[in-house]
PDB file of C-alpha atoms in Angstrom:
ATOM      1  CA  MET A   1      -5.818 -20.414  31.092  1.00 81.00           C
ATOM      2  CA  LYS A   2      -6.980 -16.930  32.056  1.00 93.00           C
ATOM      3  CA  LEU A   3      -6.644 -13.764  30.003  1.00 97.00           C
ATOM      4  CA  ARG A   4      -5.763 -10.476  31.648  1.00 97.00           C
ATOM      5  CA  ALA A   5      -5.869  -7.356  29.496  1.00 98.00           C
ATOM      6  CA  TRP A   6      -5.385  -3.624  29.808  1.00 98.00           C
ATOM      7  CA  GLY A   7      -5.707  -0.792  27.306  1.00 99.00           C
ATOM      8  CA  LEU A   8      -5.200   2.943  27.022  1.00 99.00           C
ATOM      9  CA  THR A   9      -5.628   5.565  24.306  1.00 99.00           C
ATOM     10  CA  ASP A  10      -4.328   9.127  24.438  1.00 98.00           C
ATOM     11  CA  VAL A  11      -4.637  12.152  22.163  1.00 98.00           C
ATOM     12  CA  GLY A  12      -0.887  12.826  22.345  1.00 97.00           C
ATOM     13  CA  GLN A  13       0.880  16.184  22.582  1.00 97.00           C
ATOM     14  CA  LYS A  14       0.116  17.775  19.200  1.00 93.00           C
ATOM     15  CA  ARG A  15      -3.318  16.611  18.020  1.00 93.00           C
ATOM     16  CA  GLU A  16      -6.618  18.177  19.062  1.00 91.00           C
ATOM     17  CA  HIS A  17      -8.709  15.068  18.462  1.00 93.00           C
ATOM     18  CA  ASN A  18      -8.157  11.384  19.156  1.00 96.00           C
ATOM     19  CA  GLU A  19      -8.854   9.328  16.022  1.00 96.00           C
ATOM     20  CA  ASP A  20      -7.729   6.034  17.613  1.00 98.00           C
ATOM     21  CA  SER A  21     -10.067   3.434  19.106  1.00 98.00           C
ATOM     22  CA  LEU A  22      -9.482   0.236  21.056  1.00 99.00           C
ATOM     23  CA  LEU A  23     -11.366  -2.875  22.101  1.00 99.00           C
ATOM     24  CA  VAL A  24     -10.671  -4.977  25.206  1.00 99.00           C
ATOM     25  CA  LEU A  25     -13.066  -7.889  25.808  1.00 98.00           C
ATOM     26  CA  GLU A  26     -11.557 -10.444  28.173  1.00 96.00           C
ATOM     27  CA  ASP A  27     -14.798 -12.461  28.256  1.00 93.00           C
ATOM     28  CA  VAL A  28     -14.709 -13.017  24.489  1.00 94.00           C
ATOM     29  CA  GLY A  29     -10.925 -13.071  24.142  1.00 97.00           C
ATOM     30  CA  LEU A  30     -11.221 -10.265  21.588  1.00 98.00           C
ATOM     31  CA  PHE A  31      -8.886  -7.269  21.423  1.00 99.00           C
ATOM     32  CA  ALA A  32      -8.211  -4.598  18.807  1.00 99.00           C
ATOM     33  CA  VAL A  33      -6.566  -1.295  17.978  1.00 99.00           C
ATOM     34  CA  ALA A  34      -7.776   0.983  15.166  1.00 99.00           C
ATOM     35  CA  ASP A  35      -6.132   4.197  13.939  1.00 98.00           C
ATOM     36  CA  GLY A  36      -8.532   6.323  11.897  1.00 96.00           C
ATOM     37  CA  MET A  37      -7.749   8.608   8.990  1.00 93.00           C
ATOM     38  CA  GLY A  38      -9.731  11.116   6.965  1.00 82.00           C
ATOM     39  CA  GLY A  39      -9.847  14.257   9.093  1.00 67.00           C
ATOM     40  CA  HIS A  40     -10.850  14.438  12.731  1.00 59.00           C
ATOM     41  CA  THR A  41     -14.519  13.692  11.979  1.00 76.00           C
ATOM     42  CA  GLY A  42     -13.887  10.875   9.520  1.00 92.00           C
ATOM     43  CA  GLY A  43     -10.943   9.336  11.346  1.00 94.00           C
ATOM     44  CA  ASP A  44     -12.714   9.143  14.670  1.00 94.00           C
ATOM     45  CA  ARG A  45     -15.849   7.780  13.015  1.00 96.00           C
ATOM     46  CA  ALA A  46     -13.966   5.131  11.029  1.00 97.00           C
ATOM     47  CA  SER A  47     -11.942   3.731  13.920  1.00 98.00           C
ATOM     48  CA  GLY A  48     -14.967   3.750  16.215  1.00 98.00           C
ATOM     49  CA  MET A  49     -17.077   1.925  13.639  1.00 98.00           C
ATOM     50  CA  ALA A  50     -14.332  -0.645  13.115  1.00 99.00           C
ATOM     51  CA  VAL A  51     -14.157  -1.758  16.732  1.00 99.00           C
ATOM     52  CA  GLU A  52     -17.933  -1.528  17.261  1.00 99.00           C
ATOM     53  CA  ILE A  53     -18.698  -3.700  14.244  1.00 99.00           C
ATOM     54  CA  LEU A  54     -15.898  -6.111  15.085  1.00 99.00           C
ATOM     55  CA  GLU A  55     -17.418  -6.640  18.522  1.00 98.00           C
ATOM     56  CA  ARG A  56     -20.959  -6.919  17.193  1.00 98.00           C
ATOM     57  CA  GLU A  57     -20.064  -9.464  14.532  1.00 98.00           C
ATOM     58  CA  MET A  58     -17.918 -11.594  16.828  1.00 97.00           C
ATOM     59  CA  ARG A  59     -20.575 -11.655  19.544  1.00 95.00           C
ATOM     60  CA  LYS A  60     -22.923 -13.182  16.968  1.00 94.00           C
ATOM     61  CA  VAL A  61     -20.555 -16.117  16.467  1.00 92.00           C
ATOM     62  CA  ASP A  62     -21.400 -19.412  18.151  1.00 86.00           C
ATOM     63  CA  MET A  63     -17.972 -20.145  19.610  1.00 79.00           C
ATOM     64  CA  ALA A  64     -18.990 -23.620  20.756  1.00 74.00           C
ATOM     65  CA  SER A  65     -19.831 -24.511  17.168  1.00 74.00           C
ATOM     66  CA  LEU A  66     -16.488 -23.129  16.022  1.00 70.00           C
ATOM     67  CA  ALA A  67     -14.689 -25.341  18.498  1.00 66.00           C
ATOM     68  CA  ALA A  68     -16.641 -28.386  17.345  1.00 64.00           C
ATOM     69  CA  SER A  69     -15.879 -27.618  13.698  1.00 63.00           C
ATOM     70  CA  GLY A  70     -12.142 -27.941  14.244  1.00 56.00           C
ATOM     71  CA  ALA A  71     -10.113 -24.976  15.399  1.00 55.00           C
ATOM     72  CA  GLY A  72      -6.363 -25.033  15.003  1.00 55.00           C
ATOM     73  CA  LEU A  73      -6.032 -26.352  11.475  1.00 57.00           C
ATOM     74  CA  GLY A  74      -3.400 -24.060  10.035  1.00 59.00           C
ATOM     75  CA  PRO A  75      -0.865 -21.260  10.628  1.00 58.00           C
ATOM     76  CA  ASP A  76      -2.622 -18.706   8.402  1.00 63.00           C
ATOM     77  CA  GLY A  77      -5.884 -18.613  10.329  1.00 60.00           C
ATOM     78  CA  ASP A  78      -7.758 -20.508   7.610  1.00 70.00           C
ATOM     79  CA  ASP A  79     -10.000 -22.315  10.072  1.00 81.00           C
ATOM     80  CA  PRO A  80     -13.384 -21.311  11.542  1.00 88.00           C
ATOM     81  CA  PRO A  81     -12.221 -18.847  14.248  1.00 92.00           C
ATOM     82  CA  GLY A  82      -9.791 -17.137  11.881  1.00 93.00           C
ATOM     83  CA  GLN A  83     -12.405 -16.978   9.147  1.00 93.00           C
ATOM     84  CA  ALA A  84     -14.939 -15.472  11.561  1.00 95.00           C
ATOM     85  CA  LEU A  85     -12.470 -12.769  12.600  1.00 97.00           C
ATOM     86  CA  GLU A  86     -11.698 -11.934   8.971  1.00 97.00           C
ATOM     87  CA  ARG A  87     -15.404 -11.745   8.105  1.00 97.00           C
ATOM     88  CA  ALA A  88     -15.939  -9.320  10.984  1.00 98.00           C
ATOM     89  CA  ALA A  89     -13.085  -7.095   9.783  1.00 98.00           C
ATOM     90  CA  ARG A  90     -14.426  -7.107   6.235  1.00 98.00           C
ATOM     91  CA  ALA A  91     -17.931  -6.301   7.481  1.00 98.00           C
ATOM     92  CA  ALA A  92     -16.453  -3.256   9.201  1.00 98.00           C
ATOM     93  CA  GLY A  93     -14.794  -2.240   5.954  1.00 98.00           C
ATOM     94  CA  ARG A  94     -18.035  -2.400   3.991  1.00 98.00           C
ATOM     95  CA  ALA A  95     -19.917  -0.398   6.620  1.00 98.00           C
ATOM     96  CA  ILE A  96     -17.252   2.315   6.772  1.00 98.00           C
ATOM     97  CA  TYR A  97     -17.082   2.553   2.976  1.00 96.00           C
ATOM     98  CA  ASP A  98     -20.859   2.850   2.686  1.00 97.00           C
ATOM     99  CA  ALA A  99     -20.991   5.506   5.426  1.00 96.00           C
ATOM    100  CA  ALA A 100     -18.313   7.553   3.663  1.00 94.00           C
ATOM    101  CA  ASN A 101     -20.192   7.383   0.378  1.00 94.00           C
ATOM    102  CA  ALA A 102     -23.435   8.459   2.032  1.00 95.00           C
ATOM    103  CA  ASP A 103     -21.926  11.601   3.624  1.00 93.00           C
ATOM    104  CA  THR A 104     -19.551  13.845   1.689  1.00 90.00           C
ATOM    105  CA  SER A 105     -18.030  15.147   4.936  1.00 90.00           C
ATOM    106  CA  LEU A 106     -16.746  11.614   5.576  1.00 92.00           C
ATOM    107  CA  ALA A 107     -15.404  10.998   2.061  1.00 90.00           C
ATOM    108  CA  GLY A 108     -12.136   9.067   2.030  1.00 90.00           C
ATOM    109  CA  MET A 109     -12.255   7.979   5.647  1.00 96.00           C
ATOM    110  CA  GLY A 110     -10.681   4.700   6.662  1.00 96.00           C
ATOM    111  CA  THR A 111      -8.820   3.073   9.500  1.00 98.00           C
ATOM    112  CA  THR A 112      -6.161   0.580  10.368  1.00 98.00           C
ATOM    113  CA  LEU A 113      -7.390  -2.478  12.241  1.00 99.00           C
ATOM    114  CA  THR A 114      -5.271  -4.950  14.162  1.00 99.00           C
ATOM    115  CA  ALA A 115      -7.577  -7.448  15.854  1.00 99.00           C
ATOM    116  CA  MET A 116      -6.740 -10.486  17.945  1.00 99.00           C
ATOM    117  CA  LEU A 117      -8.904 -13.386  19.092  1.00 98.00           C
ATOM    118  CA  ILE A 118      -7.592 -15.858  21.676  1.00 97.00           C
ATOM    119  CA  PHE A 119      -9.720 -18.984  21.557  1.00 94.00           C
ATOM    120  CA  GLY A 120      -9.140 -22.675  22.140  1.00 91.00           C
ATOM    121  CA  GLY A 121      -5.521 -22.183  23.142  1.00 93.00           C
ATOM    122  CA  ARG A 122      -4.712 -20.323  19.933  1.00 94.00           C
ATOM    123  CA  LEU A 123      -4.156 -16.769  18.779  1.00 96.00           C
ATOM    124  CA  TYR A 124      -5.966 -15.552  15.672  1.00 96.00           C
ATOM    125  CA  LEU A 125      -4.828 -12.259  14.163  1.00 98.00           C
ATOM    126  CA  ALA A 126      -6.592 -10.143  11.520  1.00 98.00           C
ATOM    127  CA  HIS A 127      -4.592  -7.144  10.371  1.00 98.00           C
ATOM    128  CA  VAL A 128      -4.905  -4.208   7.968  1.00 98.00           C
ATOM    129  CA  GLY A 129      -2.712  -1.098   7.984  1.00 97.00           C
ATOM    130  CA  ASP A 130       0.271  -0.041  10.089  1.00 96.00           C
ATOM    131  CA  SER A 131      -0.893  -0.614  13.638  1.00 98.00           C
ATOM    132  CA  ARG A 132       1.090  -3.494  15.100  1.00 98.00           C
ATOM    133  CA  ALA A 133       0.860  -6.749  17.034  1.00 99.00           C
ATOM    134  CA  TYR A 134       3.794  -8.038  19.080  1.00 99.00           C
ATOM    135  CA  LEU A 135       4.399 -11.232  21.047  1.00 99.00           C
ATOM    136  CA  TYR A 136       6.676 -11.291  24.090  1.00 98.00           C
ATOM    137  CA  ARG A 137       7.625 -14.893  24.955  1.00 98.00           C
ATOM    138  CA  ASP A 138      10.633 -16.299  26.801  1.00 96.00           C
ATOM    139  CA  ASP A 139      12.235 -12.841  26.935  1.00 96.00           C
ATOM    140  CA  ARG A 140      12.022 -12.483  23.147  1.00 97.00           C
ATOM    141  CA  LEU A 141       9.910  -9.911  21.323  1.00 98.00           C
ATOM    142  CA  GLU A 142       8.498 -10.639  17.862  1.00 98.00           C
ATOM    143  CA  GLN A 143       6.411  -8.448  15.588  1.00 98.00           C
ATOM    144  CA  LEU A 144       3.545 -10.623  14.351  1.00 98.00           C
ATOM    145  CA  SER A 145       1.994  -8.142  11.923  1.00 98.00           C
ATOM    146  CA  VAL A 146       3.410  -6.704   8.703  1.00 95.00           C
ATOM    147  CA  ASP A 147       3.050  -2.956   8.138  1.00 94.00           C
ATOM    148  CA  HIS A 148       0.944  -2.139   5.088  1.00 93.00           C
ATOM    149  CA  THR A 149       2.962   0.930   4.136  1.00 88.00           C
ATOM    150  CA  TRP A 150       4.782   2.084   1.028  1.00 84.00           C
ATOM    151  CA  ILE A 151       8.046   2.143   2.983  1.00 82.00           C
ATOM    152  CA  GLU A 152       7.656  -1.459   4.170  1.00 80.00           C
ATOM    153  CA  GLU A 153       7.025  -2.560   0.587  1.00 82.00           C
ATOM    154  CA  GLN A 154      10.232  -0.817  -0.522  1.00 82.00           C
ATOM    155  CA  VAL A 155      12.244  -2.511   2.231  1.00 79.00           C
ATOM    156  CA  ARG A 156      10.830  -5.945   1.441  1.00 80.00           C
ATOM    157  CA  ALA A 157      11.575  -5.448  -2.249  1.00 81.00           C
ATOM    158  CA  GLY A 158      15.179  -4.516  -1.444  1.00 79.00           C
ATOM    159  CA  PHE A 159      14.888  -0.934  -2.722  1.00 78.00           C
ATOM    160  CA  MET A 160      15.496   0.622   0.692  1.00 82.00           C
ATOM    161  CA  THR A 161      17.318  -0.381   3.861  1.00 80.00           C
ATOM    162  CA  PRO A 162      15.526  -0.417   7.231  1.00 76.00           C
ATOM    163  CA  GLU A 163      17.749   2.468   8.322  1.00 75.00           C
ATOM    164  CA  GLU A 164      16.718   4.546   5.297  1.00 74.00           C
ATOM    165  CA  ALA A 165      13.088   3.657   5.911  1.00 72.00           C
ATOM    166  CA  SER A 166      13.173   4.802   9.538  1.00 73.00           C
ATOM    167  CA  ASN A 167      14.328   8.273   8.446  1.00 72.00           C
ATOM    168  CA  SER A 168      12.045   8.664   5.426  1.00 72.00           C
ATOM    169  CA  ASP A 169       9.353  11.348   5.313  1.00 71.00           C
ATOM    170  CA  LEU A 170       7.180   8.822   3.443  1.00 71.00           C
ATOM    171  CA  ARG A 171       7.065   6.231   6.209  1.00 70.00           C
ATOM    172  CA  HIS A 172       3.471   7.108   7.155  1.00 75.00           C
ATOM    173  CA  ILE A 173       1.927   6.363   3.733  1.00 85.00           C
ATOM    174  CA  VAL A 174      -0.486   3.467   4.316  1.00 90.00           C
ATOM    175  CA  THR A 175      -1.192   1.197   1.354  1.00 91.00           C
ATOM    176  CA  ARG A 176      -4.130  -0.715   2.811  1.00 94.00           C
ATOM    177  CA  SER A 177      -6.909   0.414   5.160  1.00 96.00           C
ATOM    178  CA  VAL A 178     -10.340  -0.673   6.327  1.00 97.00           C
ATOM    179  CA  GLY A 179     -13.098   1.288   4.603  1.00 96.00           C
ATOM    180  CA  TYR A 180     -11.127   3.130   1.927  1.00 91.00           C
ATOM    181  CA  GLU A 181     -12.359   0.525  -0.548  1.00 91.00           C
ATOM    182  CA  ARG A 182     -15.488  -1.553  -0.036  1.00 93.00           C
ATOM    183  CA  ASP A 183     -13.609  -4.852   0.054  1.00 94.00           C
ATOM    184  CA  VAL A 184     -10.329  -5.108   1.901  1.00 95.00           C
ATOM    185  CA  ARG A 185      -7.674  -7.812   1.908  1.00 95.00           C
ATOM    186  CA  VAL A 186      -7.049  -8.904   5.492  1.00 98.00           C
ATOM    187  CA  ASP A 187      -3.793 -10.501   6.653  1.00 97.00           C
ATOM    188  CA  ARG A 188      -4.405 -13.513   8.904  1.00 96.00           C
ATOM    189  CA  LEU A 189      -2.207 -15.423  11.298  1.00 96.00           C
ATOM    190  CA  ALA A 190      -2.857 -18.279  13.724  1.00 95.00           C
ATOM    191  CA  MET A 191      -0.557 -19.824  16.311  1.00 95.00           C
ATOM    192  CA  PRO A 192      -0.733 -21.681  19.630  1.00 95.00           C
ATOM    193  CA  THR A 193      -0.613 -19.603  22.791  1.00 97.00           C
ATOM    194  CA  LEU A 194       1.472 -20.570  25.818  1.00 97.00           C
ATOM    195  CA  MET A 195       1.118 -19.710  29.480  1.00 96.00           C
ATOM    196  CA  GLY A 196       3.116 -16.554  30.114  1.00 96.00           C
ATOM    197  CA  ASP A 197       2.685 -15.117  26.613  1.00 98.00           C
ATOM    198  CA  CYS A 198       2.148 -11.381  26.500  1.00 98.00           C
ATOM    199  CA  PHE A 199       0.754  -9.630  23.419  1.00 99.00           C
ATOM    200  CA  VAL A 200       0.909  -5.919  22.632  1.00 99.00           C
ATOM    201  CA  LEU A 201      -1.302  -4.175  20.079  1.00 99.00           C
ATOM    202  CA  CYS A 202      -0.495  -0.547  19.318  1.00 99.00           C
ATOM    203  CA  SER A 203      -1.029   2.297  16.888  1.00 98.00           C
ATOM    204  CA  ASP A 204       1.892   3.908  15.078  1.00 96.00           C
ATOM    205  CA  GLY A 205       1.747   6.782  17.551  1.00 97.00           C
ATOM    206  CA  LEU A 206       3.511   4.345  19.874  1.00 98.00           C
ATOM    207  CA  SER A 207       5.658   2.278  17.496  1.00 96.00           C
ATOM    208  CA  ASN A 208       7.065   5.399  15.794  1.00 93.00           C
ATOM    209  CA  TYR A 209       8.709   6.365  19.088  1.00 95.00           C
ATOM    210  CA  ILE A 210       9.355   3.084  20.897  1.00 97.00           C
ATOM    211  CA  ASP A 211      11.168   0.478  18.813  1.00 94.00           C
ATOM    212  CA  GLU A 212      11.344  -3.264  19.454  1.00 95.00           C
ATOM    213  CA  ARG A 213      14.481  -3.062  21.570  1.00 96.00           C
ATOM    214  CA  GLU A 214      12.954  -0.409  23.807  1.00 97.00           C
ATOM    215  CA  LEU A 215       9.610  -2.208  23.993  1.00 98.00           C
ATOM    216  CA  ARG A 216      11.361  -5.387  25.135  1.00 97.00           C
ATOM    217  CA  THR A 217      13.082  -3.391  27.879  1.00 97.00           C
ATOM    218  CA  TYR A 218       9.738  -2.041  29.072  1.00 97.00           C
ATOM    219  CA  MET A 219       8.322  -5.562  29.172  1.00 96.00           C
ATOM    220  CA  GLN A 220      11.265  -6.971  31.090  1.00 95.00           C
ATOM    221  CA  GLY A 221      11.071  -4.525  33.952  1.00 86.00           C
ATOM    222  CA  ASN A 222       7.409  -3.795  34.669  1.00 87.00           C
ATOM    223  CA  TYR A 223       4.114  -5.401  35.594  1.00 94.00           C
ATOM    224  CA  TYR A 224       2.110  -5.934  32.419  1.00 97.00           C
ATOM    225  CA  SER A 225      -0.839  -4.095  33.974  1.00 97.00           C
ATOM    226  CA  GLU A 226       1.311  -0.955  34.098  1.00 97.00           C
ATOM    227  CA  LEU A 227       2.546  -1.152  30.504  1.00 98.00           C
ATOM    228  CA  PRO A 228      -0.181   0.817  28.683  1.00 98.00           C
ATOM    229  CA  ARG A 229       0.340   3.885  30.875  1.00 98.00           C
ATOM    230  CA  LEU A 230       4.134   3.576  30.841  1.00 98.00           C
ATOM    231  CA  LEU A 231       4.284   3.148  27.060  1.00 98.00           C
ATOM    232  CA  VAL A 232       1.872   5.996  26.353  1.00 99.00           C
ATOM    233  CA  ASP A 233       3.808   8.261  28.712  1.00 98.00           C
ATOM    234  CA  GLY A 234       7.054   7.220  27.027  1.00 98.00           C
ATOM    235  CA  ALA A 235       5.760   8.076  23.546  1.00 98.00           C
ATOM    236  CA  ASN A 236       4.444  11.426  24.792  1.00 98.00           C
ATOM    237  CA  GLN A 237       7.776  12.269  26.373  1.00 98.00           C
ATOM    238  CA  LEU A 238       9.520  11.546  23.069  1.00 97.00           C
ATOM    239  CA  GLY A 239       7.262  13.914  21.136  1.00 96.00           C
ATOM    240  CA  GLY A 240       3.717  12.581  21.090  1.00 96.00           C
ATOM    241  CA  GLU A 241       2.989  13.981  17.634  1.00 94.00           C
ATOM    242  CA  ASP A 242       0.208  11.453  16.986  1.00 95.00           C
ATOM    243  CA  ASN A 243      -2.560   9.759  18.934  1.00 97.00           C
ATOM    244  CA  ILE A 244      -1.202   6.862  20.996  1.00 99.00           C
ATOM    245  CA  THR A 245      -3.031   3.605  21.717  1.00 99.00           C
ATOM    246  CA  CYS A 246      -1.875   0.406  23.382  1.00 99.00           C
ATOM    247  CA  VAL A 247      -3.533  -2.867  24.415  1.00 99.00           C
ATOM    248  CA  VAL A 248      -1.650  -5.466  26.479  1.00 99.00           C
ATOM    249  CA  VAL A 249      -2.936  -9.050  26.797  1.00 98.00           C
ATOM    250  CA  TYR A 250      -1.379 -11.564  29.201  1.00 98.00           C
ATOM    251  CA  VAL A 251      -2.032 -15.310  29.048  1.00 97.00           C
ATOM    252  CA  ALA A 252      -1.994 -16.297  32.718  1.00 92.00           C
ATOM    253  CA  ASN A 253      -2.755 -19.463  34.636  1.00 81.00           C
ATOM    254  CA  ASP A 254      -4.348 -17.380  37.394  1.00 72.00           C
ATOM    255  CA  GLY A 255      -5.519 -13.824  37.969  1.00 60.00           C
ATOM    256  CA  SER A 256      -2.057 -12.290  38.266  1.00 68.00           C
ATOM    257  CA  ASP A 257      -0.909  -9.139  36.474  1.00 70.00           C
ATOM    258  CA  GLY A 258       2.293 -10.668  35.140  1.00 68.00           C
TER     259      GLY A 258
END
């Protein structure tokens, strides 16, 4: 199995600063998207810290020991690789919170974080906020993450339909972020990977413009290596009111681009 990955971040059409960050580490099998909040200084700082600390903490992990300790024990990531990824995300949260409390200009900063580790033939996902993770397999597209937004909570509780949610002015209210509080609850997921799987991580600057049906169409008709640029361009053409970030990861049996 060989991983091929590509990523792109763009300021969009309306913002002056890019508060998104991304991480693409094929050698580690580690990938992430973070969408900062808290003003252009705080947002950029928070998302940058999130991916930097995620990388630092995961590079400390002895992956051989994780493999020996028994990876692949459960669907919720409650095994050593999933636990390591969650610890790294929570370490980022503590560091961001402490930085915000040490500098009043950064008060209230935080970030989404959607991080993915592919290790031992399995995907491990750690997720906070409203950035998204998708899986494209056998011509089907599935959203793996759950948006931590007020609107999503209303839909899941049956108080609002998906159609009402998509048109609501409140759809951008995030209910969970990395760094806003010192300890954050991280959603985890684990699942086997298959040859030919393609994963997409993106900020809401992309998912707000390109829905699942449209994303599936993009994935059907293009080389995966071209997707980040095509998707970012597509979101910009539809308005580009936010920063736009996309990471595409392809599970290949050779060095092909899908």
